[in-house]
């Protein structure tokens, strides 16, 4: 068994309103950054999983995202192995 | 006729709903979230609060509390299940009701009475009301904005039971306090035995509280529990 580290990025699904992103975009425009387009906020989760190999650990993390860490109705997620 | 009122760590509206159910003549019992046998219950309420501290997402951890497998089983068997505020969020997370609740449009916690228009009376929450009836009910939430990946399916199936409106019953942009899609405040499931809403009918159960408009919903729910045949 080896410990595998991952970084999960959870973002709001496209098409859903993101009031925090919209507000930040407006504030950036007010600060003079006129070139700012869409801004969206998300969350990063750092997680360590003990498993026999990277593929097994990754598939477990995927399952965790589907079941608990993300809500597929409103969120998308990306998993990156950290070395 | 006994109704189970589920208490998670962080639930804080359980005594309010017990009182409102009592006013409607129904017996209820508080049930801790580790309970795994609710075979005795003819109805279930998931009350408001902050189950498991709202960690991860509202309702995300609560949906895996031991009691929820039993709630899912009862929902599938046709027992009336009502989710109020955080209870609604938990039912959505569990997939017992469609959609999800996200942060309010203006990123503000909203605590004020709002007006709701009854859109369908074919639900355990609105059967004693009339279509178009306007109810003044307190709203008390941060994650109250209803969204869904297939809103048309919910609308086409007539699963929207309550919408935010003005006191005259008209739905206008400013009468939607949290930006909910199509001003949706409450929905039911396809089998129409499960309902969820963000506002708190139990906080509008006596005139001394400013409104007793919530009692028509509480009475609808109690009536649906009375009709359960086991």
XYZ file of N, CA, C and O in Angstrom, chain B residues 78-83 88 91 97-98 116-133 135 154 157-163 184-197 201 214-228:
268
model
N -44.308 5.158 -0.223
C -45.467 6.050 -0.301
C -45.786 6.817 0.960
O -46.765 7.555 1.023
N -44.975 6.663 1.999
C -45.189 7.400 3.255
C -44.921 8.894 3.010
O -43.945 9.242 2.340
N -45.773 9.783 3.543
C -45.529 11.222 3.364
C -44.228 11.673 4.040
O -44.017 11.395 5.223
N -43.387 12.350 3.286
C -42.112 12.851 3.795
C -42.052 14.349 3.495
O -42.233 14.756 2.346
N -41.777 15.146 4.524
C -41.716 16.595 4.343
C -40.344 17.116 4.755
O -39.869 16.818 5.856
N -39.712 17.881 3.883
C -38.430 18.507 4.206
C -38.593 20.014 4.230
O -39.036 20.618 3.246
N -35.240 20.140 3.266
C -35.409 20.168 1.813
C -34.050 19.951 1.137
O -33.908 19.152 0.202
N -33.110 16.311 1.354
C -33.870 15.463 0.421
C -33.333 15.601 -1.007
O -33.292 14.629 -1.759
N -35.675 14.142 -3.836
C -36.299 15.223 -4.605
C -35.287 15.704 -5.643
O -34.072 15.636 -5.398
N -35.750 16.191 -6.785
C -34.816 16.659 -7.815
C -34.241 18.036 -7.495
O -34.796 18.772 -6.687
N -45.850 33.331 -0.805
C -45.784 32.148 -1.669
C -47.128 31.965 -2.347
O -48.172 32.145 -1.722
N -47.082 31.576 -3.617
C -48.321 31.271 -4.341
C -48.424 29.768 -4.523
O -47.459 29.136 -4.964
N -49.563 29.215 -4.180
C -49.781 27.775 -4.344
C -49.974 27.480 -5.825
O -50.863 28.041 -6.471
N -49.124 26.632 -6.373
C -49.143 26.324 -7.809
C -49.847 25.006 -8.114
O -50.323 24.801 -9.222
N -49.815 24.097 -7.147
C -50.477 22.805 -7.337
C -50.991 22.349 -5.985
O -50.338 22.549 -4.959
N -52.182 21.752 -5.977
C -52.720 21.238 -4.709
C -52.574 19.723 -4.651
O -53.043 19.089 -3.720
N -51.890 19.172 -5.663
C -51.682 17.721 -5.692
C -50.346 17.398 -5.010
O -49.389 16.978 -5.649
N -50.307 17.622 -3.695
C -49.104 17.308 -2.923
C -49.482 17.176 -1.461
O -50.520 17.680 -1.030
N -48.617 16.530 -0.700
C -48.885 16.337 0.737
C -48.827 17.640 1.515
O -49.237 17.691 2.662
N -48.331 18.697 0.878
C -48.142 19.965 1.576
C -49.207 20.996 1.219
O -49.388 21.973 1.934
N -49.896 20.788 0.112
C -50.805 21.826 -0.384
C -52.219 21.315 -0.665
O -53.029 22.048 -1.227
N -52.510 20.071 -0.269
C -53.803 19.483 -0.633
C -54.984 20.247 -0.025
O -56.079 20.245 -0.594
N -54.782 20.907 1.127
C -55.891 21.633 1.758
C -55.939 23.102 1.316
O -56.813 23.856 1.741
N -54.996 23.491 0.470
C -54.963 24.880 -0.015
C -55.704 24.970 -1.351
O -56.244 23.972 -1.841
N -55.758 26.180 -1.913
C -56.365 26.322 -3.232
C -55.316 26.885 -4.188
O -54.426 27.635 -3.767
N -55.424 26.529 -5.448
C -54.457 27.036 -6.426
C -54.572 28.556 -6.494
O -55.672 29.103 -6.537
N -53.432 29.221 -6.463
C -53.421 30.676 -6.509
C -53.456 31.320 -5.131
O -53.256 32.531 -4.993
N -53.700 30.513 -4.087
C -53.719 31.049 -2.717
C -52.337 31.620 -2.377
O -51.312 31.054 -2.743
N -49.700 32.783 0.548
C -49.379 32.504 1.947
C -48.160 33.314 2.365
O -47.180 33.383 1.624
N -39.265 19.125 -14.315
C -39.970 19.404 -13.055
C -41.245 20.207 -13.335
O -42.315 19.912 -12.803
N -43.933 18.088 -15.253
C -44.585 17.076 -14.411
C -45.441 17.721 -13.317
O -45.955 17.026 -12.444
N -45.576 19.068 -13.364
C -46.385 19.786 -12.375
C -45.876 19.538 -10.950
O -46.654 19.421 -10.009
N -44.554 19.453 -10.829
C -43.962 19.168 -9.514
C -43.648 20.435 -8.709
O -43.230 20.347 -7.570
N -43.866 21.597 -9.320
C -43.685 22.849 -8.569
C -44.967 23.107 -7.793
O -46.042 23.190 -8.377
N -44.861 23.201 -6.474
C -46.079 23.400 -5.678
C -46.170 24.818 -5.111
O -47.263 25.280 -4.812
N -45.018 25.512 -4.980
C -45.027 26.871 -4.418
C -44.025 27.745 -5.151
O -42.906 27.299 -5.453
N -44.420 28.991 -5.453
C -43.480 29.968 -6.016
C -43.510 31.238 -5.176
O -44.556 31.606 -4.625
N -39.080 29.169 -7.860
C -39.551 27.958 -7.174
C -39.180 27.991 -5.682
O -38.022 28.143 -5.313
N -40.219 27.827 -4.834
C -40.000 27.808 -3.380
C -40.219 26.420 -2.801
O -39.711 26.095 -1.736
N -41.012 25.600 -3.512
C -41.300 24.255 -3.016
C -41.673 23.324 -4.145
O -42.277 23.746 -5.130
N -41.272 22.057 -3.998
C -41.565 21.064 -5.038
C -42.043 19.757 -4.407
O -41.899 19.539 -3.206
N -42.584 18.900 -5.257
C -42.942 17.556 -4.825
C -42.251 16.567 -5.761
O -41.638 16.973 -6.746
N -42.329 15.282 -5.422
C -41.709 14.262 -6.290
C -42.756 13.705 -7.267
O -43.937 14.059 -7.196
N -42.327 12.819 -8.140
C -43.241 12.266 -9.149
C -44.393 11.508 -8.486
O -45.536 11.608 -8.926
N -44.107 10.777 -7.411
C -45.155 10.001 -6.733
C -46.017 10.887 -5.827
O -47.037 10.443 -5.298
N -45.603 12.111 -5.633
C -46.327 13.151 -4.904
C -46.506 12.855 -3.410
O -47.390 13.411 -2.765
N -45.645 12.006 -2.856
C -45.701 11.738 -1.406
C -44.531 12.391 -0.659
O -44.432 12.273 0.552
N -43.649 13.061 -1.398
C -42.524 13.755 -0.773
C -42.596 15.222 -1.198
O -42.862 15.505 -2.375
N -42.403 16.123 -0.245
C -42.405 17.550 -0.590
C -41.313 18.264 0.182
O -40.954 17.857 1.295
N -40.777 19.305 -0.431
C -39.764 20.117 0.234
C -39.988 21.576 -0.090
O -40.479 21.916 -1.178
N -39.680 22.430 0.875
C -39.782 23.875 0.637
C -38.744 24.592 1.483
O -38.322 24.084 2.525
N -43.156 26.866 7.230
C -44.585 26.960 7.587
C -44.830 26.844 9.093
O -45.770 27.434 9.617
N -49.163 29.214 7.638
C -48.462 27.936 7.470
C -49.326 26.742 7.835
O -49.045 25.615 7.431
N -50.401 26.999 8.608
C -51.198 25.871 9.091
C -51.892 25.105 7.977
O -52.120 23.912 8.096
N -52.209 25.791 6.879
C -52.856 25.062 5.778
C -51.897 23.999 5.220
O -52.316 22.923 4.783
N -50.597 24.292 5.295
C -49.608 23.308 4.832
C -49.430 22.204 5.863
O -49.377 21.025 5.524
N -49.351 22.596 7.145
C -49.192 21.597 8.207
C -50.411 20.669 8.216
O -50.286 19.443 8.330
N -51.596 21.270 8.067
C -52.825 20.461 8.066
C -52.887 19.554 6.846
O -53.358 18.416 6.929
N -52.409 20.035 5.706
C -52.362 19.179 4.503
C -51.488 17.963 4.770
O -51.843 16.829 4.439
N -50.328 18.212 5.379
C -49.391 17.116 5.661
C -50.007 16.116 6.642
O -49.971 14.899 6.411
N -50.626 16.637 7.713
C -51.239 15.755 8.714
C -52.355 14.929 8.071
O -52.504 13.728 8.330
N -53.139 15.575 7.217
C -54.215 14.865 6.526
C -53.650 13.743 5.646
O -54.192 12.632 5.591
N -52.543 14.018 4.981
C -51.934 12.983 4.119
C -51.417 11.824 4.968
O -51.474 10.669 4.543
N -50.950 12.125 6.166
C -50.495 11.060 7.078
C -51.698 10.234 7.541
O -51.626 9.008 7.631
N -52.808 10.903 7.807
C -54.024 10.188 8.248
C -54.542 9.239 7.172
O -55.181 8.233 7.474
N -54.278 9.589 5.942
C -54.782 8.757 4.825
C -53.904 7.544 4.541
O -54.284 6.693 3.747
N -52.734 7.469 5.201
C -51.816 6.352 4.928
C -52.459 5.052 5.370
O -52.977 4.943 6.474
